[in-house]
mmCIF file of C-alpha atoms in Angstrom:
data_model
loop_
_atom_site.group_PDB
_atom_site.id
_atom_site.type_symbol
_atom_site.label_atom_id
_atom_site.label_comp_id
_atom_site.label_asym_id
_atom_site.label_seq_id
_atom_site.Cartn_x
_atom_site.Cartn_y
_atom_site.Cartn_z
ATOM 1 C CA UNK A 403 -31.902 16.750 -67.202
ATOM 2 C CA UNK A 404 -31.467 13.061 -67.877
ATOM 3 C CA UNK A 405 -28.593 12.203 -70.623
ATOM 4 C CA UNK A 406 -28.666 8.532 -72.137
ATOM 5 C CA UNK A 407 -24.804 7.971 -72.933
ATOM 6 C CA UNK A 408 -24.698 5.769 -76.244
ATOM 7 C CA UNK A 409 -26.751 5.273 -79.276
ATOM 8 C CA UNK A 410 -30.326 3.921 -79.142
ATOM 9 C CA UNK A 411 -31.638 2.142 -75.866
ATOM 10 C CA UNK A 412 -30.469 -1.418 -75.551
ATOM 11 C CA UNK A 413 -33.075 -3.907 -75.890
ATOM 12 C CA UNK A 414 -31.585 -5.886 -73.012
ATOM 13 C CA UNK A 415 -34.221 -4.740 -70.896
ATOM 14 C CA UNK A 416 -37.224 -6.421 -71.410
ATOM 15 C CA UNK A 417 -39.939 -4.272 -73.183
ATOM 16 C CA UNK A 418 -41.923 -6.212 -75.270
ATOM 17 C CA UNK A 419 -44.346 -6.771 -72.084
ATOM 18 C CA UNK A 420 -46.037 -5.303 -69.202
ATOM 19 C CA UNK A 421 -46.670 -8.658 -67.395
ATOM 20 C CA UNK A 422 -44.399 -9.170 -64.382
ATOM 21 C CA UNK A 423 -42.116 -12.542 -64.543
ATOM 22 C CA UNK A 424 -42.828 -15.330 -62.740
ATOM 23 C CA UNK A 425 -40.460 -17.910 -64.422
ATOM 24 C CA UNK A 426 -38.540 -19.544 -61.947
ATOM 25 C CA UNK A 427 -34.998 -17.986 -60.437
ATOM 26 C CA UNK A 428 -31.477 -19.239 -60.263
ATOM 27 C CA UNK A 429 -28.935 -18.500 -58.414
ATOM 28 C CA UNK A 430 -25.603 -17.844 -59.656
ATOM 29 C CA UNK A 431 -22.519 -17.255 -57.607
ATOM 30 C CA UNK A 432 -20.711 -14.252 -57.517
ATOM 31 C CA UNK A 433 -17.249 -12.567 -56.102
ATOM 32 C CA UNK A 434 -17.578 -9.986 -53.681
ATOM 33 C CA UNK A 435 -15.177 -7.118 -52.456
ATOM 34 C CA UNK A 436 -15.906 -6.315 -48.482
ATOM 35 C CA UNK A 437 -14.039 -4.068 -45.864
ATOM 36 C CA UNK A 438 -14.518 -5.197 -41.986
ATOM 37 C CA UNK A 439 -15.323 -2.215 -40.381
ATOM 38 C CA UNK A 440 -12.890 -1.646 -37.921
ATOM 39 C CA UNK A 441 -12.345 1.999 -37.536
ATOM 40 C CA UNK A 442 -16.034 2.683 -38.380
ATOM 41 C CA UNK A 443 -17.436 5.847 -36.969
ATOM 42 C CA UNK A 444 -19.355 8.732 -37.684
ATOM 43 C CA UNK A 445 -17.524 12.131 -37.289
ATOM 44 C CA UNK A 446 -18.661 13.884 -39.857
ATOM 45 C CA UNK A 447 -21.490 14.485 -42.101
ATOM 46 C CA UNK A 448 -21.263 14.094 -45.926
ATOM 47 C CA UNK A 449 -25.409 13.041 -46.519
ATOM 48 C CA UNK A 450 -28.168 13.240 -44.633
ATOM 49 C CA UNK A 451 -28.176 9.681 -43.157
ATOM 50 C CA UNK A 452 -24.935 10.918 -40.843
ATOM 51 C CA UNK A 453 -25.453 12.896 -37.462
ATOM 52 C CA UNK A 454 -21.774 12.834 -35.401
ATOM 53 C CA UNK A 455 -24.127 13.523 -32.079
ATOM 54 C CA UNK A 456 -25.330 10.185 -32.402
ATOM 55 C CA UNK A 457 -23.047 7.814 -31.032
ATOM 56 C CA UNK A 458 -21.692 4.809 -32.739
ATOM 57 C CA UNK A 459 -20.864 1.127 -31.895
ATOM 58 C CA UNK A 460 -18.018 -0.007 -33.600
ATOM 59 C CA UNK A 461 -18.288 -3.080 -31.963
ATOM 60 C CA UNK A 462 -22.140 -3.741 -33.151
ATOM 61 C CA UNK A 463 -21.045 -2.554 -36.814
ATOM 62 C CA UNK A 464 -18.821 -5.344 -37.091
ATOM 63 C CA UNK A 465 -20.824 -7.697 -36.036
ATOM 64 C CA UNK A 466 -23.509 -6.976 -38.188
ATOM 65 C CA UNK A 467 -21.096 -6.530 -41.101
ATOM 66 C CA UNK A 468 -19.442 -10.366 -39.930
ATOM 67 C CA UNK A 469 -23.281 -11.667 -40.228
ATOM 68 C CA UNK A 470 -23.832 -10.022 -43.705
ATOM 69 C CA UNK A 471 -20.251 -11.707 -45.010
ATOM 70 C CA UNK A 472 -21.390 -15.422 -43.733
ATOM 71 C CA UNK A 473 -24.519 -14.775 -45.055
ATOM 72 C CA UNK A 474 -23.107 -14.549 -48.478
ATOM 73 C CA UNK A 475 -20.783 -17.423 -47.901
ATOM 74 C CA UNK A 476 -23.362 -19.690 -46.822
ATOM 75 C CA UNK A 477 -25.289 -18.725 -50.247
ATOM 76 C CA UNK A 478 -22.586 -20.155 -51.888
ATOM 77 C CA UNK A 479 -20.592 -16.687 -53.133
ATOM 78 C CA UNK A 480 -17.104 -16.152 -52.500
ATOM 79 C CA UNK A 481 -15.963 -12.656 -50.176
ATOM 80 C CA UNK A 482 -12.489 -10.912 -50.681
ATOM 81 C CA UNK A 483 -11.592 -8.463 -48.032
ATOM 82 C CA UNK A 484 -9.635 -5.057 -48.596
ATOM 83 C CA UNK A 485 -7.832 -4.465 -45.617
ATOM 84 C CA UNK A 486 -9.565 -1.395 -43.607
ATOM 85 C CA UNK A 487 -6.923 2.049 -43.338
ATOM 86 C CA UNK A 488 -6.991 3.937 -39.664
ATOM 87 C CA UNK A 489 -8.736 7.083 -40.544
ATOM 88 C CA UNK A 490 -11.254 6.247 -43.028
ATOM 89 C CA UNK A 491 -14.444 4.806 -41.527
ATOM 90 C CA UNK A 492 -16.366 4.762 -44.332
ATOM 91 C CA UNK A 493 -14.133 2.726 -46.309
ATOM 92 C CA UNK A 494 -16.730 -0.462 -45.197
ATOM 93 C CA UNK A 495 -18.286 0.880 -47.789
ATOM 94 C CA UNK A 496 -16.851 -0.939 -50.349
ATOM 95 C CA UNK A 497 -19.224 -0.678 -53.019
ATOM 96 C CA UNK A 498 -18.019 2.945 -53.648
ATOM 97 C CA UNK A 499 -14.228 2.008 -54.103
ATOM 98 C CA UNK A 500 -15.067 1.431 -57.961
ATOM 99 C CA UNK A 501 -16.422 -0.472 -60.744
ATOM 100 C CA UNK A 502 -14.710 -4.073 -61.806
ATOM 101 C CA UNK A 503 -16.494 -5.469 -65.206
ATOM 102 C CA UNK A 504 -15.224 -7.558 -68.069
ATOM 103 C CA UNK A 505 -11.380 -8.440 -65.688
ATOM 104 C CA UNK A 506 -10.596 -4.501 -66.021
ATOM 105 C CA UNK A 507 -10.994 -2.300 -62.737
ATOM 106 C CA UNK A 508 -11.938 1.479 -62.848
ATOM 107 C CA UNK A 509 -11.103 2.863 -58.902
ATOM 108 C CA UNK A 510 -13.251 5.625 -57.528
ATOM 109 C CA UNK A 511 -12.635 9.380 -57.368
ATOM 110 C CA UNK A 512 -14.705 10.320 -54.373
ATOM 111 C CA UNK A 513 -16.496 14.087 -54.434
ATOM 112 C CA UNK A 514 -15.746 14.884 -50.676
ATOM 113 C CA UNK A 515 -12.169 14.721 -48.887
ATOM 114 C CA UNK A 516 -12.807 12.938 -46.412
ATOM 115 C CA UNK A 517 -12.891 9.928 -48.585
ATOM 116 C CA UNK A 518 -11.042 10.322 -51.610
ATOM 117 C CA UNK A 519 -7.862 8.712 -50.064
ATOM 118 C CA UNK A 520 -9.696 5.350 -50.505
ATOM 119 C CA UNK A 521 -9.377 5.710 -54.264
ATOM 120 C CA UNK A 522 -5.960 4.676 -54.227
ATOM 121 C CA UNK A 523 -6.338 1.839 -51.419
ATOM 122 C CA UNK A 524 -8.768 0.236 -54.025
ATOM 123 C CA UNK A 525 -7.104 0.615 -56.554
ATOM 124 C CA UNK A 526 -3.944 -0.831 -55.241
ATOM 125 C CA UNK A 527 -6.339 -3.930 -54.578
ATOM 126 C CA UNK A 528 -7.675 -4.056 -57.622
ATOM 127 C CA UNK A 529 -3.937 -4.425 -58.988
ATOM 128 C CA UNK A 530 -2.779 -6.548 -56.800
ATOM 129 C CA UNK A 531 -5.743 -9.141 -57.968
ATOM 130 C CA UNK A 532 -4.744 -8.960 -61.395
ATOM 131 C CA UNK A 533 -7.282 -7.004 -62.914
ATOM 132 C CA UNK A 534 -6.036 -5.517 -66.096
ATOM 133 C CA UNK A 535 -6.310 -2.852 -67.233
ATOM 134 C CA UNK A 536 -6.777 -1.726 -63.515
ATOM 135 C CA UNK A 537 -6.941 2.770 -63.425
ATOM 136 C CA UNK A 538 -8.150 5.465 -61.356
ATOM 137 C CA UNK A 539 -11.129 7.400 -62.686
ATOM 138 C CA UNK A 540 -10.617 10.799 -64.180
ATOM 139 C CA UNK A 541 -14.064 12.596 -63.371
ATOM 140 C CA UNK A 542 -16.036 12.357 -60.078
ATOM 141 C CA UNK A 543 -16.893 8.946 -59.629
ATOM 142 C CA UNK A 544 -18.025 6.796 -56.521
ATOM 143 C CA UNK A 545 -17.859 3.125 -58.020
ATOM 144 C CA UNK A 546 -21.160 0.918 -57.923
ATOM 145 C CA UNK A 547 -23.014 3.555 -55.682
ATOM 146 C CA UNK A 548 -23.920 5.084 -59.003
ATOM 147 C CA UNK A 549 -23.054 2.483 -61.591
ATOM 148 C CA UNK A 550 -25.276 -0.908 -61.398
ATOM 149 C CA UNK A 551 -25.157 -3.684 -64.339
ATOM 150 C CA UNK A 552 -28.019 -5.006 -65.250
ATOM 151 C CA UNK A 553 -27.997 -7.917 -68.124
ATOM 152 C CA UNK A 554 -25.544 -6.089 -70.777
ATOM 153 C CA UNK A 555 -26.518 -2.285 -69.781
ATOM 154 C CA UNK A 556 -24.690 -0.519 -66.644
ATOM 155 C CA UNK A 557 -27.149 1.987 -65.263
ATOM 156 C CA UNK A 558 -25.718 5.329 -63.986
ATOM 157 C CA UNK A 559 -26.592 8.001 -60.970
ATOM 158 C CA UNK A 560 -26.098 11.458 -61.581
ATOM 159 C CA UNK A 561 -27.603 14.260 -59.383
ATOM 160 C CA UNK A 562 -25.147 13.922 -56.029
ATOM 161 C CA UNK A 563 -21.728 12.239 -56.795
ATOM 162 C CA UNK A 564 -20.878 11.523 -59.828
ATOM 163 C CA UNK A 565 -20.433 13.344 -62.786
ATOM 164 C CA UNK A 566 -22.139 12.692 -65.878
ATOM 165 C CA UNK A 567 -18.584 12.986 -67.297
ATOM 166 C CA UNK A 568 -18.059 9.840 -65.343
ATOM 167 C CA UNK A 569 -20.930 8.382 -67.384
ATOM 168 C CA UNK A 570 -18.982 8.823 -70.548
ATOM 169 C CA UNK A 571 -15.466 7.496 -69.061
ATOM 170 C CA UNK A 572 -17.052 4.260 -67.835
ATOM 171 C CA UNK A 573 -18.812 3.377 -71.571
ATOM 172 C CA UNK A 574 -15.535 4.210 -73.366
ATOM 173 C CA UNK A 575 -13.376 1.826 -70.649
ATOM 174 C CA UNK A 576 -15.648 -1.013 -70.232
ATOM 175 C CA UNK A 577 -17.190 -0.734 -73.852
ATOM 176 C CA UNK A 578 -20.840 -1.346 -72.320
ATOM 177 C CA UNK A 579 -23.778 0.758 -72.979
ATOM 178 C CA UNK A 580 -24.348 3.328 -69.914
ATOM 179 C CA UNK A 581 -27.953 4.815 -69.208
ATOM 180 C CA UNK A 582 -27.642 7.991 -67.483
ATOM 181 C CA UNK A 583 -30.219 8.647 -64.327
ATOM 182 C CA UNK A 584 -30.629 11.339 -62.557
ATOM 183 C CA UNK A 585 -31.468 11.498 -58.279
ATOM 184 C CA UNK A 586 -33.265 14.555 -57.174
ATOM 185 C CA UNK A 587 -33.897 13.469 -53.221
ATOM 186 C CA UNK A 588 -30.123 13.591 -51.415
ATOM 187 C CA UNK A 589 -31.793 11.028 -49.490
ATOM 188 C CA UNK A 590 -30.627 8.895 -51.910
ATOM 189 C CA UNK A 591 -27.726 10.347 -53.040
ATOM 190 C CA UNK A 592 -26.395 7.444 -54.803
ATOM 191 C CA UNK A 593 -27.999 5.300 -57.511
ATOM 192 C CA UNK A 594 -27.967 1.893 -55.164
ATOM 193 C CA UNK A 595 -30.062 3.591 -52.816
ATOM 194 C CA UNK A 596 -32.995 3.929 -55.075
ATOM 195 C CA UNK A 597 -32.599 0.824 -57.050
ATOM 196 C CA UNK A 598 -32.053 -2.467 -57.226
ATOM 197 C CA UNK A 599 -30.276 -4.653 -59.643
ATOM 198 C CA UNK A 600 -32.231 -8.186 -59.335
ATOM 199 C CA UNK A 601 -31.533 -10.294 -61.979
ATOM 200 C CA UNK A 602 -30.558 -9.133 -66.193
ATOM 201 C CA UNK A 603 -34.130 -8.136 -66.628
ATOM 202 C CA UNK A 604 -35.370 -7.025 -63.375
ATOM 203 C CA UNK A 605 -35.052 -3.825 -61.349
ATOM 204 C CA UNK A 606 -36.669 -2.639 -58.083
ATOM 205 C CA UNK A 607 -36.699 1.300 -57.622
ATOM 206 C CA UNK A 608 -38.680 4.254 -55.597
ATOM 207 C CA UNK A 609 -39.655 6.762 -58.243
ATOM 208 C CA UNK A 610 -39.638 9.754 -56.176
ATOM 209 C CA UNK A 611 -35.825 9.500 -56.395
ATOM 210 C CA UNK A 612 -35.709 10.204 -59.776
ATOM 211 C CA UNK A 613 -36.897 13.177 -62.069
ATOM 212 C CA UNK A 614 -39.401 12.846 -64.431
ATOM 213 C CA UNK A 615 -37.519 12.026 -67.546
ATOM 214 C CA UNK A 616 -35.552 9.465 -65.490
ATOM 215 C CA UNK A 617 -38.624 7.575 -64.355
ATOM 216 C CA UNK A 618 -39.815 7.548 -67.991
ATOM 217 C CA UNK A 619 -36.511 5.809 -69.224
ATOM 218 C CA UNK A 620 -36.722 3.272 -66.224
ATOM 219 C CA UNK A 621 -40.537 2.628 -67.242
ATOM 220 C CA UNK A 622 -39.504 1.711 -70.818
ATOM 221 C CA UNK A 623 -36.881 -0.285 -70.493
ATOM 222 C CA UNK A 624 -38.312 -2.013 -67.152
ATOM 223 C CA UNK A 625 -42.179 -1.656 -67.873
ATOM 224 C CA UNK A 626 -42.652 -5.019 -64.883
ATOM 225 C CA UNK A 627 -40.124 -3.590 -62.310
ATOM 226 C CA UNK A 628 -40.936 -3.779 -58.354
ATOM 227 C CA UNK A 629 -41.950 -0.507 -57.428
ATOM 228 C CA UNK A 630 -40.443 0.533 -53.876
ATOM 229 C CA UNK A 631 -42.934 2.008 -50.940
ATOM 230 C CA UNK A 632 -41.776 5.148 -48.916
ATOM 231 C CA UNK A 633 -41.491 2.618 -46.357
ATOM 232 C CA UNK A 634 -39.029 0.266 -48.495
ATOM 233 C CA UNK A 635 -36.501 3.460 -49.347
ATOM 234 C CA UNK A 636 -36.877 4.826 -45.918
ATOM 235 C CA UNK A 637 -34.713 2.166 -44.486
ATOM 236 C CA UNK A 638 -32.684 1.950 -47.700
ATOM 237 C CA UNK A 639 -34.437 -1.387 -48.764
ATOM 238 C CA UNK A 640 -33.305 -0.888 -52.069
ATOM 239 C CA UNK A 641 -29.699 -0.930 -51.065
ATOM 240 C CA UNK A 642 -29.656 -4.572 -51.386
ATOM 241 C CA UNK A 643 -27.391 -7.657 -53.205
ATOM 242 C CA UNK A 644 -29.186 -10.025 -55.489
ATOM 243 C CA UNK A 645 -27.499 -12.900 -57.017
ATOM 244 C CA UNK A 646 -30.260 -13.689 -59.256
ATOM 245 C CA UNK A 647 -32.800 -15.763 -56.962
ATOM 246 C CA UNK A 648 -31.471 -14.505 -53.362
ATOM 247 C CA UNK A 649 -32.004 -11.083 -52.288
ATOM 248 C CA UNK A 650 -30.176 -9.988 -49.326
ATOM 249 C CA UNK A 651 -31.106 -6.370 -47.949
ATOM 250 C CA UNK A 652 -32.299 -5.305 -44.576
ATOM 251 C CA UNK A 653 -34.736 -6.868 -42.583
ATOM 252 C CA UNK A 654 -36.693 -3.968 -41.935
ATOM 253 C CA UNK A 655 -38.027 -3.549 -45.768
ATOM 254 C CA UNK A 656 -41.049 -5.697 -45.017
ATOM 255 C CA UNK A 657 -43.336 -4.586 -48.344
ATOM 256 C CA UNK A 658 -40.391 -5.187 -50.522
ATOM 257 C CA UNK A 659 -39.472 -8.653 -48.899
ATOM 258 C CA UNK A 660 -43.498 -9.505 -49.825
ATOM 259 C CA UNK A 661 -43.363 -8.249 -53.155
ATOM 260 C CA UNK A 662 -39.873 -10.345 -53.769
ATOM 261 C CA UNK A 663 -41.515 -13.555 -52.899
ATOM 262 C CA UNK A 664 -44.677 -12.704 -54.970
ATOM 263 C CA UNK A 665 -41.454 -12.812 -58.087
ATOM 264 C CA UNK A 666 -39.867 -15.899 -56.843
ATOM 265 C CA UNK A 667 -37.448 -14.068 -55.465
ATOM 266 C CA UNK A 668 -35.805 -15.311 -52.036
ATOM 267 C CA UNK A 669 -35.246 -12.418 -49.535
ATOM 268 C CA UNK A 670 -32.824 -12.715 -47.250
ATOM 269 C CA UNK A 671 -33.101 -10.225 -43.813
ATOM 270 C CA UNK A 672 -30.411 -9.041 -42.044
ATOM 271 C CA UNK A 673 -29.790 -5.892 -39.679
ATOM 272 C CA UNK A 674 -27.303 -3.281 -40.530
ATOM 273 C CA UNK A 675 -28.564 -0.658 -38.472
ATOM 274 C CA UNK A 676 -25.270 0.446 -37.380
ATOM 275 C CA UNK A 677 -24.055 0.918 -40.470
ATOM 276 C CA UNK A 678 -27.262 2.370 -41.733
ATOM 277 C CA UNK A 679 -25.870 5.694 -39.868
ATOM 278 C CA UNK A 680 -23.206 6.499 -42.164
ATOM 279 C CA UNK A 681 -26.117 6.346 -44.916
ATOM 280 C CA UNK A 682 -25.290 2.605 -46.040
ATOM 281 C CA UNK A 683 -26.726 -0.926 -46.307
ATOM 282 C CA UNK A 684 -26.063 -3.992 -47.694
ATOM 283 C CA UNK A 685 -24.946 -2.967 -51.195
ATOM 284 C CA UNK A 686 -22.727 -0.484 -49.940
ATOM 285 C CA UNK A 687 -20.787 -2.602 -48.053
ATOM 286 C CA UNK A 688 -20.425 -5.072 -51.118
ATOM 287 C CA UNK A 689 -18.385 -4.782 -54.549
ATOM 288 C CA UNK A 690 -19.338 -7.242 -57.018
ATOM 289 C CA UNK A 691 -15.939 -8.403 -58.601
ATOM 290 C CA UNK A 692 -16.854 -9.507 -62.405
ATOM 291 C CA UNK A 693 -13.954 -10.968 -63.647
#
């Protein structure tokens, strides 16, 4: 079942037309949260992107990751780096470590054990930056896997992770309207790996994600989004950073890179492959800090 969390839906979203947008983009620059992957490995298996018989090169992961944080520095956005803990690969990604919005900072509460100790390490970031007030969530929560703003609205996965009680904690913190989705694939086991936050009015998604009553909120409040090929999702295309005009995701979504530019969007390719095998991408190795 899908649950919207608030009263009526917001009329953020653009739904007084089915046309798609071709207005001209801007860029705006933004504040991001990364962790250099240092001790990344895979060891275990916690979604179906992971296989510990597979080996693993640190090495290549952090070169990758290194390419992905100059490539948002040359865009003009500024990168803040967490420092990595011995013992928790998948702390790289970042995106998970919590939700910052309006200058106050809600840190994760991870599902499975082998991550929740990075709950605290981002929170004790978040306080040491001065975001106030800075807590830990109460329910099940893994940060901006499952909770994406777009324009005034924060759209929420719920299926995998985290809780729909989570929902409910992050509108009563942040005091922003929360839009509860639910993922049926574990493919895409968080909300940032089936869609897209490109600009305030503009989503990209893959529908087969979703349940039915999900897609039909997504279709009404984004009636001109990009729709997402098998192909796109399969290499987590959707797990990508947009700062309003530049899209960064992985070079291998090569549909969704032509149907960006047909928007006047700018995609931006680069290869995470490494990191694709602990089931992440560009968003997930990227916090947006909104102060």
């Amino acid at each position: 079942m899908t649950i919207t969390t608030g009263a009526p839906l917001p009329t953020s979203a653009p739904a007084e037309s089915t046309a798609p947008r071709t207005t001209q983009r801007g860029a705006t620059p933004r504040r991001f949260l990364m962790c250099r992957p240092e001790h990344f490995e895979v060891t275990y298996a916690i979604n179906p992107w992971m296989d510990p018989s597979k080996p693993v090169d640190t090495a290549l992961a952090v070169a990758q990751w290194e390419l992905l944080r100059s490539t948002y520095e040359v865009l003009g956005h500024q990168v803040d780096l967490i420092d990595p803990v011995e013992g928790l690969p998948d702390m790289v990604y970042a995106a998970n470590g919590g939700v910052v919005y309006a200058g106050k900072a809600m840190a994760a509460r991870f599902t499975y054990a082998e991550r929740q100790p990075e709950g605290a390490a981002y929170q004790a970031w978040f306080e040491r930056a001065g975001f106030r007030p800075t807590i830990q969530a109460a329910s099940t929560n893994e940060g901006e896997g499952d909770f994406l703003v777009v324009g005034r609205i924060i759209l929420a996965g719920t299926g995998f992770r985290t809780s729909v009680d989570a929902h409910h904690e992050v509108r009563e913190f942040f005091g922003a309207p929360v839009i509860s989705l639910e993922l049926v694939d574990p493919r895409y086991y968080h909300l940032d790996t089936a869609l897209a936050a490109l600009d305030d009015h503009t989503i990209a998604y893959y529908p087969p994600a979703f349940s039915p009553a999900s897609n039909a909120i997504l279709r009404q409040l984004f009636p001109d989004a990009i729709i997402a090929t098998d192909a796109d999702a399969e290499v987590l295309g959707l797990n990508a950073v947009s700062d309003g005009h530049n899209v960064v995701l992985t070079d291998k979504a090569v549909h969704l890179h032509e149907r960006l530019r047909e928007r006047g969007f700018n995609p931006v390719g680069v290869d995470l492959s490494e990191l694709l095998k602990g089931g992440g991408s560009v968003k997930c190795c990227t916090l947006e800090v909104r102060s």
